[in-house]
């Protein structure tokens, strides 16, 4: 019988409690769905690996883990990025990292991130329940803060906005990366155009780490919460990452099943 493994590769998160609620919850779901496969995790952020190692939590890089699995005789491996989109981390770290070990395994597959799309209609797998839109108050709009890409435009967020608009969802998406778009100013413009005065602000991130605590809900004048409040909006905030919601975690399991079955 061949030995198989799923490698969940994440950017990483600097708070062990956030990790438990988001990344560990996802790993538990994957282990439950694929009981005959070993499920391991790797992190792409060397900064976070070093930070967590100082606190006693050691996480390998993708290359380190693939080397370990190869040496242990694993033959079939699937790399599952937890990154939402095929952005810079996926293109520059995960894909090359996996390709470097392609000849070490009988089969080495890389799953596409859950938000891999070419056009807005490709987001048809999303429902209002998966995104938590059913929790909105009657006169409230959802504002999601995603990550974006630092060096080139990541179209996934723009296409997700187009899909949300086509469904008539009261949902507005921006990104925290200053050089990408749609940005805070774009979100404010959309809110003004639709006449909303109450918003539910949430992270469009798998783990609600520093970006959620500081960029989204922090008390600094530049945080999304402060900017929206300063513009006259009543703001309700959540810092819970998408990984805390079972309905969202199922997207990963479903994508893995399509790849493996």
GROMACS .gro file of C-alpha atoms in nm:
model
  261
    1UNK     CA    1   0.000   0.000   0.000
    2UNK     CA    2   0.139   0.338  -0.099
    3UNK     CA    3   0.192   0.606   0.163
    4UNK     CA    4   0.005   0.930   0.097
    5UNK     CA    5   0.001   1.269   0.263
    6UNK     CA    6  -0.174   1.605   0.247
    7UNK     CA    7   0.048   1.904   0.321
    8UNK     CA    8  -0.150   2.206   0.437
    9UNK     CA    9   0.074   2.503   0.369
   10UNK     CA   10  -0.010   2.839   0.525
   11UNK     CA   11   0.152   3.178   0.553
   12UNK     CA   12   0.140   3.127   0.929
   13UNK     CA   13  -0.010   3.317   1.219
   14UNK     CA   14   0.162   3.475   1.519
   15UNK     CA   15  -0.102   3.394   1.781
   16UNK     CA   16  -0.134   3.031   1.887
   17UNK     CA   17  -0.496   3.081   1.996
   18UNK     CA   18  -0.594   3.221   1.656
   19UNK     CA   19  -0.410   2.929   1.496
   20UNK     CA   20  -0.611   2.682   1.703
   21UNK     CA   21  -0.942   2.838   1.602
   22UNK     CA   22  -0.861   2.870   1.231
   23UNK     CA   23  -0.575   2.659   1.097
   24UNK     CA   24  -0.606   2.374   1.347
   25UNK     CA   25  -0.981   2.359   1.292
   26UNK     CA   26  -0.920   2.324   0.918
   27UNK     CA   27  -0.659   2.053   0.971
   28UNK     CA   28  -0.904   1.861   1.192
   29UNK     CA   29  -1.169   1.875   0.918
   30UNK     CA   30  -0.921   1.752   0.657
   31UNK     CA   31  -0.807   1.467   0.881
   32UNK     CA   32  -1.167   1.362   0.939
   33UNK     CA   33  -1.243   1.365   0.564
   34UNK     CA   34  -0.924   1.182   0.459
   35UNK     CA   35  -0.856   0.933   0.736
   36UNK     CA   36  -0.626   0.717   0.523
   37UNK     CA   37  -0.384   1.002   0.453
   38UNK     CA   38  -0.127   1.168   0.676
   39UNK     CA   39  -0.206   1.539   0.720
   40UNK     CA   40   0.084   1.770   0.800
   41UNK     CA   41   0.137   2.146   0.795
   42UNK     CA   42   0.405   2.384   0.672
   43UNK     CA   43   0.439   2.765   0.681
   44UNK     CA   44   0.575   2.994   0.411
   45UNK     CA   45   0.662   3.289   0.639
   46UNK     CA   46   1.016   3.255   0.775
   47UNK     CA   47   0.947   3.549   1.009
   48UNK     CA   48   0.649   3.375   1.169
   49UNK     CA   49   0.828   3.039   1.185
   50UNK     CA   50   1.112   3.205   1.380
   51UNK     CA   51   0.871   3.399   1.603
   52UNK     CA   52   0.670   3.090   1.696
   53UNK     CA   53   0.986   2.880   1.743
   54UNK     CA   54   1.096   3.128   2.013
   55UNK     CA   55   0.766   3.052   2.186
   56UNK     CA   56   0.817   2.677   2.158
   57UNK     CA   57   0.607   2.606   1.846
   58UNK     CA   58   0.807   2.469   1.552
   59UNK     CA   59   0.661   2.463   1.200
   60UNK     CA   60   0.865   2.353   0.897
   61UNK     CA   61   0.890   2.528   0.565
   62UNK     CA   62   0.728   2.356   0.269
   63UNK     CA   63   1.067   2.239   0.141
   64UNK     CA   64   1.166   2.102   0.481
   65UNK     CA   65   0.843   1.906   0.514
   66UNK     CA   66   0.852   1.768   0.159
   67UNK     CA   67   1.208   1.654   0.219
   68UNK     CA   68   1.100   1.481   0.539
   69UNK     CA   69   0.808   1.306   0.368
   70UNK     CA   70   1.029   1.193   0.082
   71UNK     CA   71   1.282   1.051   0.323
   72UNK     CA   72   1.006   0.868   0.511
   73UNK     CA   73   0.892   0.687   0.196
   74UNK     CA   74   0.577   0.879   0.111
   75UNK     CA   75   0.485   0.840  -0.254
   76UNK     CA   76   0.167   1.040  -0.318
   77UNK     CA   77   0.149   1.393  -0.183
   78UNK     CA   78  -0.102   1.674  -0.227
   79UNK     CA   79  -0.004   2.028  -0.130
   80UNK     CA   80  -0.309   2.219  -0.005
   81UNK     CA   81  -0.253   2.595   0.018
   82UNK     CA   82  -0.464   2.763   0.284
   83UNK     CA   83  -0.395   3.097   0.112
   84UNK     CA   84  -0.727   3.219  -0.030
   85UNK     CA   85  -0.598   3.334  -0.369
   86UNK     CA   86  -0.317   3.240  -0.610
   87UNK     CA   87  -0.123   3.553  -0.515
   88UNK     CA   88   0.244   3.621  -0.457
   89UNK     CA   89   0.296   3.365  -0.178
   90UNK     CA   90   0.139   3.093  -0.390
   91UNK     CA   91   0.320   3.184  -0.711
   92UNK     CA   92   0.664   3.255  -0.565
   93UNK     CA   93   0.686   3.013  -0.273
   94UNK     CA   94   0.439   2.727  -0.293
   95UNK     CA   95   0.455   2.641  -0.663
   96UNK     CA   96   0.837   2.660  -0.692
   97UNK     CA   97   0.876   2.483  -0.357
   98UNK     CA   98   0.665   2.192  -0.475
   99UNK     CA   99   0.823   2.179  -0.821
  100UNK     CA  100   1.167   2.138  -0.664
  101UNK     CA  101   1.051   1.806  -0.515
  102UNK     CA  102   0.842   1.678  -0.806
  103UNK     CA  103   1.091   1.400  -0.889
  104UNK     CA  104   1.098   1.275  -0.527
  105UNK     CA  105   0.744   1.136  -0.533
  106UNK     CA  106   0.538   0.911  -0.758
  107UNK     CA  107   0.273   1.185  -0.753
  108UNK     CA  108   0.296   1.541  -0.623
  109UNK     CA  109  -0.008   1.761  -0.684
  110UNK     CA  110  -0.066   2.123  -0.584
  111UNK     CA  111  -0.428   2.215  -0.513
  112UNK     CA  112  -0.539   2.553  -0.641
  113UNK     CA  113  -0.635   2.805  -0.371
  114UNK     CA  114  -1.008   2.820  -0.298
  115UNK     CA  115  -1.044   3.163  -0.465
  116UNK     CA  116  -0.879   3.062  -0.793
  117UNK     CA  117  -1.105   3.216  -1.060
  118UNK     CA  118  -1.084   3.353  -1.412
  119UNK     CA  119  -1.415   3.540  -1.415
  120UNK     CA  120  -1.681   3.650  -1.169
  121UNK     CA  121  -1.911   3.356  -1.244
  122UNK     CA  122  -1.644   3.117  -1.117
  123UNK     CA  123  -1.744   3.222  -0.764
  124UNK     CA  124  -2.076   3.038  -0.802
  125UNK     CA  125  -1.960   2.789  -0.536
  126UNK     CA  126  -2.005   3.064  -0.276
  127UNK     CA  127  -2.337   3.110  -0.101
  128UNK     CA  128  -2.462   3.379   0.132
  129UNK     CA  129  -2.446   3.124   0.416
  130UNK     CA  130  -2.079   3.046   0.350
  131UNK     CA  131  -2.001   3.418   0.372
  132UNK     CA  132  -2.229   3.478   0.670
  133UNK     CA  133  -2.450   3.727   0.490
  134UNK     CA  134  -2.758   3.583   0.659
  135UNK     CA  135  -2.632   3.741   0.982
  136UNK     CA  136  -2.674   4.096   0.855
  137UNK     CA  137  -2.929   4.326   1.013
  138UNK     CA  138  -3.202   4.455   0.783
  139UNK     CA  139  -3.036   4.792   0.720
  140UNK     CA  140  -2.674   4.676   0.739
  141UNK     CA  141  -2.409   4.617   0.472
  142UNK     CA  142  -2.116   4.374   0.492
  143UNK     CA  143  -1.765   4.511   0.445
  144UNK     CA  144  -1.492   4.251   0.395
  145UNK     CA  145  -1.123   4.340   0.427
  146UNK     CA  146  -0.902   4.105   0.226
  147UNK     CA  147  -0.526   4.099   0.188
  148UNK     CA  148  -0.447   4.185  -0.173
  149UNK     CA  149  -0.106   4.151  -0.338
  150UNK     CA  150   0.186   4.388  -0.275
  151UNK     CA  151   0.354   4.396  -0.616
  152UNK     CA  152   0.082   4.327  -0.871
  153UNK     CA  153  -0.295   4.354  -0.888
  154UNK     CA  154  -0.478   4.048  -0.756
  155UNK     CA  155  -0.804   4.030  -0.956
  156UNK     CA  156  -0.977   3.778  -0.726
  157UNK     CA  157  -1.121   4.047  -0.497
  158UNK     CA  158  -1.246   4.257  -0.786
  159UNK     CA  159  -1.412   3.952  -0.943
  160UNK     CA  160  -1.566   3.853  -0.610
  161UNK     CA  161  -1.717   4.201  -0.587
  162UNK     CA  162  -1.860   4.162  -0.935
  163UNK     CA  163  -2.011   3.828  -0.840
  164UNK     CA  164  -2.159   3.970  -0.519
  165UNK     CA  165  -2.313   4.255  -0.718
  166UNK     CA  166  -2.461   4.010  -0.967
  167UNK     CA  167  -2.628   3.828  -0.678
  168UNK     CA  168  -2.758   4.149  -0.526
  169UNK     CA  169  -2.564   4.093  -0.204
  170UNK     CA  170  -2.507   4.394   0.024
  171UNK     CA  171  -2.137   4.320   0.033
  172UNK     CA  172  -1.835   4.543  -0.027
  173UNK     CA  173  -1.477   4.419  -0.061
  174UNK     CA  174  -1.149   4.599  -0.015
  175UNK     CA  175  -0.788   4.497   0.044
  176UNK     CA  176  -0.534   4.604   0.302
  177UNK     CA  177  -0.233   4.613   0.065
  178UNK     CA  178  -0.188   4.984  -0.019
  179UNK     CA  179  -0.075   4.920  -0.378
  180UNK     CA  180  -0.365   4.690  -0.469
  181UNK     CA  181  -0.734   4.759  -0.519
  182UNK     CA  182  -1.022   4.786  -0.441
  183UNK     CA  183  -0.902   4.980  -0.138
  184UNK     CA  184  -1.060   5.164   0.157
  185UNK     CA  185  -1.144   5.463  -0.060
  186UNK     CA  186  -1.321   5.237  -0.312
  187UNK     CA  187  -1.525   5.080  -0.031
  188UNK     CA  188  -1.621   5.421   0.109
  189UNK     CA  189  -1.733   5.533  -0.236
  190UNK     CA  190  -1.950   5.224  -0.283
  191UNK     CA  191  -2.109   5.267   0.060
  192UNK     CA  192  -2.188   5.631  -0.013
  193UNK     CA  193  -2.343   5.540  -0.348
  194UNK     CA  194  -2.571   5.275  -0.197
  195UNK     CA  195  -2.677   5.501   0.091
  196UNK     CA  196  -2.581   5.263   0.369
  197UNK     CA  197  -2.503   5.403   0.713
  198UNK     CA  198  -2.449   5.079   0.908
  199UNK     CA  199  -2.178   4.824   0.828
  200UNK     CA  200  -2.062   4.490   0.958
  201UNK     CA  201  -1.684   4.486   0.916
  202UNK     CA  202  -1.513   4.146   0.885
  203UNK     CA  203  -1.180   4.001   0.766
  204UNK     CA  204  -1.178   3.817   0.433
  205UNK     CA  205  -0.885   3.618   0.570
  206UNK     CA  206  -0.861   3.256   0.678
  207UNK     CA  207  -0.701   3.348   1.012
  208UNK     CA  208  -0.796   3.657   1.207
  209UNK     CA  209  -0.442   3.758   1.305
  210UNK     CA  210  -0.268   4.096   1.314
  211UNK     CA  211  -0.443   4.229   1.004
  212UNK     CA  212  -0.781   4.170   1.166
  213UNK     CA  213  -0.681   4.300   1.509
  214UNK     CA  214  -0.495   4.610   1.392
  215UNK     CA  215  -0.568   4.704   1.029
  216UNK     CA  216  -0.936   4.615   1.052
  217UNK     CA  217  -1.054   4.666   1.411
  218UNK     CA  218  -0.768   4.858   1.573
  219UNK     CA  219  -0.806   5.196   1.743
  220UNK     CA  220  -0.547   5.376   1.529
  221UNK     CA  221  -0.679   5.654   1.302
  222UNK     CA  222  -0.581   5.450   0.994
  223UNK     CA  223  -0.773   5.133   1.082
  224UNK     CA  224  -1.075   5.045   0.871
  225UNK     CA  225  -1.300   5.072   1.176
  226UNK     CA  226  -1.173   5.421   1.260
  227UNK     CA  227  -1.195   5.544   0.899
  228UNK     CA  228  -1.552   5.416   0.860
  229UNK     CA  229  -1.658   5.563   1.193
  230UNK     CA  230  -1.494   5.891   1.100
  231UNK     CA  231  -1.699   5.893   0.780
  232UNK     CA  232  -2.016   5.868   0.988
  233UNK     CA  233  -2.091   5.497   0.969
  234UNK     CA  234  -2.214   5.288   1.258
  235UNK     CA  235  -1.965   5.000   1.261
  236UNK     CA  236  -2.002   4.650   1.402
  237UNK     CA  237  -1.676   4.450   1.391
  238UNK     CA  238  -1.571   4.088   1.395
  239UNK     CA  239  -1.208   3.974   1.395
  240UNK     CA  240  -1.297   3.607   1.342
  241UNK     CA  241  -1.111   3.456   1.048
  242UNK     CA  242  -1.301   3.257   0.787
  243UNK     CA  243  -1.134   2.944   0.923
  244UNK     CA  244  -1.352   2.971   1.234
  245UNK     CA  245  -1.660   2.892   1.025
  246UNK     CA  246  -1.727   2.526   0.941
  247UNK     CA  247  -1.915   2.620   0.623
  248UNK     CA  248  -1.607   2.798   0.488
  249UNK     CA  249  -1.367   2.521   0.589
  250UNK     CA  250  -1.578   2.277   0.388
  251UNK     CA  251  -1.466   2.459   0.071
  252UNK     CA  252  -1.117   2.316   0.124
  253UNK     CA  253  -1.243   1.963   0.181
  254UNK     CA  254  -1.463   1.984  -0.129
  255UNK     CA  255  -1.174   2.107  -0.342
  256UNK     CA  256  -0.948   1.830  -0.212
  257UNK     CA  257  -1.212   1.567  -0.291
  258UNK     CA  258  -1.237   1.689  -0.650
  259UNK     CA  259  -0.861   1.656  -0.681
  260UNK     CA  260  -0.826   1.318  -0.510
  261UNK     CA  261  -1.141   1.126  -0.594
   0.00000   0.00000   0.00000
